[in-house]
Amino acid sequence: MISNLEAKRIRDAVASGTRTDGRGIDDFRPIKVETGVVAKAEGSATVSIGGTSVIAGIKMNLGTPFPDRPSEGVLMTGAELSPMAHNEFEAGPPREDAIELARVIDRSIREAGVMDVSKLCITEGEKVWMANLDIYPLNADGNLFDAGVLAGMAALNTAKMPEYVDEQVVRENLKKQVPVAHQVVSVTFARIGDALVVDPTRDELEVSEARLTVGVCEGKLVALQKGGDGSLKPEMVEDAFKRALKHSQKLLKHLK
Amino acid sequence: MISNLEAKRIRDAVASGTRTDGRGIDDFRPIKVETGVVAKAEGSATVSIGGTSVIAGIKMNLGTPFPDRPSEGVLMTGAELSPMAHNEFEAGPPREDAIELARVIDRSIREAGVMDVSKLCITEGEKVWMANLDIYPLNADGNLFDAGVLAGMAALNTAKMPEYVDEQVVRENLKKQVPVAHQVVSVTFARIGDALVVDPTRDELEVSEARLTVGVCEGKLVALQKGGDGSLKPEMVEDAFKRALKHSQKLLKHLK
Amino acid sequence: MISNLEAKRIRDAVASGTRTDGRGIDDFRPIKVETGVVAKAEGSATVSIGGTSVIAGIKMNLGTPFPDRPSEGVLMTGAELSPMAHNEFEAGPPREDAIELARVIDRSIREAGVMDVSKLCITEGEKVWMANLDIYPLNADGNLFDAGVLAGMAALNTAKMPEYVDEQVVRENLKKQVPVAHQVVSVTFARIGDALVVDPTRDELEVSEARLTVGVCEGKLVALQKGGDGSLKPEMVEDAFKRALKHSQKLLKHLK
Amino acid sequence: MSKMSDDKPKFLIKSGKRLDGRKPDEVRPMEMTVGVIPNADGSAMVVCGKTKVIAAVYGPRELHPRHQVLNHKARVRVKYNMLSFSVEDRKRPGPGRREVEISKVLSEALERVVLTDRFPMCAIDVFVTVIQADASTRVAGLNAASMALADAGVPMRDLVVSLSFGKSYDEKGAGHMVVDLEKEEDNWGMGDVAYAVAPALNEILLLQMDGDLTPEEFAKGRQMADEAAKAIYDMQKQALKAPYQEGSK
Amino acid sequence: MSKMSDDKPKFLIKSGKRLDGRKPDEVRPMEMTVGVIPNADGSAMVVCGKTKVIAAVYGPRELHPRHQVLNHKARVRVKYNMLSFSVEDRKRPGPGRREVEISKVLSEALERVVLTDRFPMCAIDVFVTVIQADASTRVAGLNAASMALADAGVPMRDLVVSLSFGKSYDEKGAGHMVVDLEKEEDNWGMGDVAYAVAPALNEILLLQMDGDLTPEEFAKGRQMADEAAKAIYDMQKQALKAPYQEGSK
Amino acid sequence: MSKMSDDKPKFLIKSGKRLDGRKPDEVRPMEMTVGVIPNADGSAMVVCGKTKVIAAVYGPRELHPRHQVLNHKARVRVKYNMLSFSVEDRKRPGPGRREVEISKVLSEALERVVLTDRFPMCAIDVFVTVIQADASTRVAGLNAASMALADAGVPMRDLVVSLSFGKSYDEKGAGHMVVDLEKEEDNWGMGDVAYAVAPALNEILLLQMDGDLTPEEFAKGRQMADEAAKAIYDMQKQALKAPYQEGSK
């Protein structure tokens, strides 16, 4: 919770075209991506965007395909707002914020067809690879969405397939890449007054009327999610798309 | 919760042989039954008894038989006191009221041998049809028991079997009836003072000392359940049986 | 919760080398063991140590072996602090106290290799016997650890194997013993001031700085668990081992 | 689950004798003891045939959570629980739907006899634990609960006396009413009633039935049960007096 | 799970006609009724094609648990729930992750239009129940919720009008924007937007998308949706007036 | 689950050298850093061999739920949690029984050194997160927790220094005591002790053991551990000073 004074400072700054941390309305904070951070995971990455830092990891397990997709593997995304990452996060089962985060990351990555799930089939209708992508914030200062998508993608891009030998999973000497077909990123905005600031901090999100996350893949929109108790003006949405496409170019560079 | 004044009104009315809604001690409220209300369900019905309205639906799924009944299918009944149906119902896992409701409906229907479970076997000891009967109140004004049994029966009577093709369930063009062997109804009473009123409203149940539900099938008693913090006099139970058998005739007409 | 006055009485007694119930620092309360108390269980026992009384039972079920131990059966230990046993125990899912109790009993029995799990394999990699050992306090007056281990062992020592016939478990006319290879007991101490009292009552545990449970098998240490918000002095631990080895001889006699 | 080696028996009663040799109106040998859980404010154990149940009472005591407090009376809360190894196939921990329903009907039966208005805002907690199950556990539990309340000195209008009755078939398939069902009668019988009365008040406190009975059959069974209840009532009173007669407790 | 007999169709739209015969900008027949749950403070049913949803409003009323109370305004809490038999494969009871997310975005959409500051410390509970699901259930639910709030007399800035739009492929694989997706279009289409506006305020209250759209395609779809929203807005207002016009309720 | 390709090794120690080349009394290379979670009041990361753990401290702060509040002191609450991908086979989310037990013993170890009476009614929450697990995670977590508390400025009697020790077998099957077990030693060793001391107070704060040790073997192991603890104690103090020495933080 932030003070009324601090809220006013943020709103006044945005109204005058700048932000309390010195950024412009359309500036991202510095981004860092590091992969291979957890040797036990089939793929992993930490991503920081300013003060926000998240860790993502992939485990490949055996599973049963969905009956209507008997020859496709499955990607499942989870997120937990671990209480270590912010004073206001609580221990316990995931709440709606964590569920929304996981589902939006999941949709962004799934809808863009990032994983070539057709290559994850072992026995049609019976056994497929199931990729569990789990994302945890380490330090939460806003915009967990974009950090989460970036970390998830970085983890997937560097993930290796275990082998399936004698009906068991062997995780040694992994070599084969997990099949990744496309690269996706997301760009999140917060509406503060009549402006849309990109890459909002947690304080900015708290004073904002609404949040808009735009998932982008190869110049197209692959996911959208509005959040927050307020509304968006139609022209803001159009504006957000243009800016998201532009930012996506820079974000994609962090995925090499 | 009703006021003391309202409680007194109800008790005084019953003591003088009538009820606050004008009914006599042994009068049911008007009953309406409509079937086939949910096309996605294998069978469904809404039933209203006065201001009480419930919806019931059947889904047929594959299951494993119980080891001591390897060649029989299974009927499972669930009930949820959905918070939309009354100000005092709460969201969350089913509480004891909902569990009691489900179990009494389940016993009434199961003990009367309503479903011919021997016809629900696919492969002995391995695969059988499992009928999930779920009941939800839409608007709760007392006597959910009788409305629930009636809705459950109406749903079963009109339910169609899916087909089992290539180890999968096919739910298109359903034709074959779910095997129903007997018709059962229940009749519920509330003890208010020294009288037993039939088909109690929610307010009547609240001032009542006890509740008695009598499940009837072909002139016999198939289920009984006393509820409430008070007691029943032995002669009340005998009286309830006579009246239940009489009411059962009328209720059965609503099942055609 | 005990009063400050009672707490002081306990501390003063221990400081002067005695205890409020008249015992010496190194005296156990009277122990009683009775086996075969629940005919439905494959093995069962009640154990009382002074005012503490627990019941343990074994059920043998079919299970899947762990992949890294494909030819071994499994022992699983559970404990529930049933609210009937003490004013302060609460209904609901097991809390950390119950979980710690179960896990320490489990480790004591498992690490000593009490069950010969290699004899519990039915089909390698597929089907093994799984022994469920469950322990419930009936009346809780401290030292549930030692009573629980003793009851668990007594139940195991008298447990009989069901038969596996036609892929089903047959529990009639059980004859064959469950394979027990070693006998283990535990000895629990509470630190009160600079003394370690053996077999602490619940009140003693409440005023104690720390608890130490020592699992003993054939003269060796097989499990240790410190509990409590305070600390142990290194010399206390050495002292506890000597005394535990001595007490273990007497406790083993109760296992015949 | 286990294979039930016991297939349906050819009869449950023959020439007036039941499988375990009892007459139709005969209850199994019962053992009743109070004070079995020293920590509790009151407790009782009831053994009835192979069924063995303990009840422990804590209260009247402060009620949590607060929003359940009743300003004008105490709340009687029964928790019926089965030990995992009390039954043939291991019962998973935690209350299932059956336990929740039984807890509810037992609470309601006891509410009527406890003078709850003497303890506003309190809880009277009754923990009923099934040690070994061989049919009729809920009625054994209710007998134990009633005695545990009395043992705790909780003021009551009457004791609760509870037993099962039902219909057994003979070798020709004809039905006969019997009281106090054991396992086979419970599994295979043609009707199963859980029943409780407050004998001095002549009131019915528990009534649940599954099966297939005519009103006449029910009436016959109830008469037999009322008769048997008198004996159980005496046993309860005897057991409650025992600690004082021995001069102990 | 069930075998889906419906393999991917060769087209979802052909010569400007969709599988069910509708034009791209045409919504399915809708039926809107208020007052369907008499116990509720307000309620509405929306039937849209084969999708059927009920919303019931209770409140403003006291809010539990206490630690969620807001001192300066009411909390709008939507619980979106599907009946177990509302879908092809039985839905297990209890809210899954999808239901939790939908409940959250519907709550947020309604927060904006309800004058929450008039009811500090209160809850306004909205229960959205899907009776039958055939795509676009969340938008049907939001329409019903908005009407139920109005039916309850809860003061609002505007009604919320909600519908889906998306991209369907023709026999050549080319995309065409369409509004109000039905099941096949939802399953197989190339983009699926859940959308809601407050028409009088010209504000977007709900916006979720999966799929693959260019900004231009999105803009086209949104225009079509805004147009269709006008008709739905009128239907809502009509339905809200109905009870008074008939002189009843 | 995964197939463990690693069958039981022929020896864990040979000619005084362990599988990873360490001497019996040698700890793995350790890395300790404070301030790794800026949002927390204090935090620390400990890397020990391939084990990597973060601890974050929030508090002293208001304690919820209220009924857990202690009037005369703060409550130290540790939540030990493993990331799902920190282990070979994915760990399901949510605390299992192992995590609950570890959280309890870590809380108890820290209670003794924190001056809890200075913060009545408060919570001091310590979140221990295992990023990568390769044996001895709880002791690494306790080291990190102790440093995070110091980093948060929480007043303490002493730091907690924690490590594992145990018994490894050589090629002849004879046992040798070793400190700081790695994965193979933990899996296949003949005894495994989790141990923590407050060096300045000379008190034992954590003591858990599985295995098969004589009292003499335990004593030997404890001596080696006490010696190794000195080095770890120095590393902790060094790491706590680092931010100030670099003139930053």
Coordinates of N, CA and C in Angstrom, one line a residue, chain A residues 29-99:
Chain A
R29 N 12.4 -0.3 -18.1 CA 13.6 -0.4 -17.2 C 14.6 -1.3 -17.8
P30 N 15.9 -1.3 -17.3 CA 16.9 -2.2 -17.9 C 16.5 -3.6 -17.7
I31 N 16.9 -4.4 -18.7 CA 16.5 -5.8 -18.7 C 17.7 -6.7 -18.7
K32 N 17.7 -7.7 -17.9 CA 18.8 -8.7 -17.9 C 18.2 -10.1 -17.9
V33 N 18.8 -10.9 -18.8 CA 18.4 -12.3 -18.9 C 19.6 -13.2 -18.7
E34 N 19.4 -14.3 -17.8 CA 20.4 -15.2 -17.6 C 19.8 -16.6 -17.7
T35 N 20.4 -17.5 -18.5 CA 19.8 -18.8 -18.6 C 20.7 -19.9 -18.0
G36 N 20.1 -21.1 -17.8 CA 20.9 -22.2 -17.3 C 21.2 -22.0 -15.8
V37 N 20.3 -21.3 -15.1 CA 20.6 -21.0 -13.7 C 20.4 -22.1 -12.7
V38 N 19.6 -23.1 -13.1 CA 19.3 -24.2 -12.2 C 19.6 -25.5 -13.0
A39 N 20.7 -26.2 -12.6 CA 21.1 -27.4 -13.3 C 20.1 -28.5 -13.2
K40 N 19.3 -28.6 -12.2 CA 18.3 -29.7 -12.0 C 17.2 -29.5 -13.0
A41 N 16.9 -28.3 -13.5 CA 15.8 -28.1 -14.4 C 16.3 -28.4 -15.8
E42 N 15.3 -28.8 -16.7 CA 15.6 -29.1 -18.1 C 15.9 -27.8 -18.8
G43 N 15.4 -26.7 -18.3 CA 15.7 -25.4 -18.8 C 15.3 -24.4 -17.7
S44 N 16.1 -23.3 -17.7 CA 15.8 -22.3 -16.6 C 16.3 -21.0 -17.0
A45 N 15.8 -19.9 -16.4 CA 16.3 -18.6 -16.6 C 15.9 -17.7 -15.5
T46 N 16.7 -16.7 -15.2 CA 16.2 -15.6 -14.4 C 16.2 -14.3 -15.3
V47 N 15.2 -13.5 -15.1 CA 15.0 -12.3 -15.8 C 14.8 -11.2 -14.8
S48 N 15.5 -10.1 -15.0 CA 15.2 -8.9 -14.2 C 14.8 -7.8 -15.1
I49 N 13.8 -7.1 -14.7 CA 13.4 -5.8 -15.4 C 13.3 -4.8 -14.3
G50 N 14.4 -3.9 -14.2 CA 14.5 -3.0 -13.1 C 14.5 -3.8 -11.8
G51 N 13.7 -3.4 -10.9 CA 13.7 -4.1 -9.6 C 12.9 -5.4 -9.6
T52 N 12.3 -5.7 -10.6 CA 11.5 -7.0 -10.7 C 12.4 -8.1 -11.2
S53 N 12.4 -9.2 -10.5 CA 13.2 -10.3 -10.9 C 12.4 -11.6 -10.7
V54 N 12.5 -12.4 -11.8 CA 11.7 -13.7 -11.7 C 12.6 -14.8 -12.1
I55 N 12.3 -16.0 -11.7 CA 13.0 -17.2 -12.1 C 12.0 -18.2 -12.7
A56 N 12.4 -18.8 -13.8 CA 11.5 -19.8 -14.5 C 12.2 -21.0 -14.7
G57 N 11.5 -22.1 -14.6 CA 12.2 -23.4 -14.9 C 11.2 -24.4 -15.6
I58 N 11.8 -25.3 -16.3 CA 11.0 -26.3 -17.1 C 11.4 -27.7 -16.5
K59 N 10.4 -28.5 -16.3 CA 10.6 -29.9 -16.0 C 9.8 -30.7 -17.1
M60 N 10.4 -31.7 -17.7 CA 9.7 -32.5 -18.7 C 9.3 -33.8 -18.0
N61 N 8.0 -34.1 -18.1 CA 7.5 -35.3 -17.5 C 6.7 -36.1 -18.4
L62 N 6.4 -37.3 -18.1 CA 5.5 -38.1 -18.9 C 4.0 -37.8 -18.6
G63 N 3.2 -37.8 -19.6 CA 1.8 -37.6 -19.3 C 0.9 -38.2 -20.4
T64 N -0.4 -38.1 -20.2 CA -1.4 -38.7 -21.2 C -1.9 -37.5 -22.0
P65 N -2.0 -37.7 -23.4 CA -2.4 -36.6 -24.2 C -3.9 -36.3 -24.0
F66 N -4.4 -35.1 -24.3 CA -5.8 -34.9 -24.3 C -6.5 -35.7 -25.4
P67 N -7.7 -36.3 -25.1 CA -8.3 -37.2 -26.1 C -8.5 -36.5 -27.4
D68 N -8.7 -35.2 -27.5 CA -9.0 -34.6 -28.8 C -7.7 -34.2 -29.5
R69 N -6.6 -34.4 -28.8 CA -5.2 -34.1 -29.4 C -4.3 -35.3 -29.1
P70 N -4.6 -36.5 -29.6 CA -3.9 -37.7 -29.1 C -2.4 -37.7 -29.5
S71 N -2.0 -36.9 -30.4 CA -0.6 -37.0 -30.8 C 0.2 -35.7 -30.5
E72 N -0.3 -35.0 -29.5 CA 0.4 -33.8 -29.1 C 0.8 -33.8 -27.6
G73 N 2.0 -33.3 -27.3 CA 2.4 -33.1 -26.0 C 1.7 -31.9 -25.4
V74 N 2.0 -31.6 -24.1 CA 1.2 -30.6 -23.4 C 2.2 -29.6 -22.7
L75 N 1.9 -28.4 -22.7 CA 2.6 -27.4 -21.9 C 1.7 -26.9 -20.8
M76 N 2.2 -26.9 -19.5 CA 1.4 -26.4 -18.4 C 2.2 -25.4 -17.7
T77 N 1.6 -24.2 -17.5 CA 2.3 -23.1 -16.9 C 1.7 -22.8 -15.5
G78 N 2.6 -22.7 -14.5 CA 2.2 -22.4 -13.2 C 2.9 -21.1 -12.7
A79 N 2.3 -20.4 -11.8 CA 3.0 -19.2 -11.2 C 2.6 -19.2 -9.7
E80 N 3.6 -18.8 -8.9 CA 3.3 -18.7 -7.5 C 3.9 -17.4 -7.0
L81 N 3.0 -16.6 -6.4 CA 3.5 -15.3 -5.9 C 4.2 -15.5 -4.5
S82 N 5.4 -16.1 -4.6 CA 6.1 -16.5 -3.4 C 6.2 -15.3 -2.4
P83 N 5.9 -15.5 -1.1 CA 5.9 -14.5 -0.2 C 7.3 -13.8 0.1
M84 N 8.4 -14.5 -0.4 CA 9.7 -13.9 -0.3 C 9.8 -12.6 -1.1
A85 N 9.0 -12.5 -2.2 CA 9.2 -11.5 -3.2 C 8.6 -10.2 -2.9
H86 N 7.7 -10.1 -2.0 CA 7.0 -8.9 -1.6 C 6.3 -9.0 -0.3
N87 N 6.4 -7.9 0.4 CA 5.8 -7.8 1.8 C 4.3 -8.2 1.8
E88 N 3.6 -8.0 0.7 CA 2.2 -8.2 0.7 C 1.8 -9.6 0.1
F89 N 2.7 -10.3 -0.4 CA 2.4 -11.6 -0.9 C 2.3 -12.6 0.3
E90 N 1.4 -13.5 0.2 CA 1.1 -14.4 1.3 C 1.4 -15.8 1.0
A91 N 1.8 -16.6 2.0 CA 2.0 -18.0 1.8 C 0.6 -18.6 1.6
G92 N 0.6 -19.8 1.0 CA -0.7 -20.5 0.9 C -1.0 -20.8 -0.6
P93 N -2.2 -21.4 -0.9 CA -2.5 -21.7 -2.2 C -2.6 -20.5 -3.1
P94 N -2.3 -20.6 -4.4 CA -2.3 -19.5 -5.3 C -3.6 -18.7 -5.3
R95 N -3.5 -17.4 -5.2 CA -4.8 -16.6 -5.3 C -5.0 -16.2 -6.7
E96 N -6.0 -15.4 -6.8 CA -6.4 -15.0 -8.2 C -5.3 -14.3 -8.9
D97 N -4.5 -13.4 -8.2 CA -3.5 -12.7 -8.9 C -2.5 -13.7 -9.6
A98 N -2.1 -14.7 -8.8 CA -1.1 -15.7 -9.3 C -1.7 -16.5 -10.4
I99 N -3.0 -16.8 -10.3 CA -3.7 -17.6 -11.3 C -3.8 -16.8 -12.6

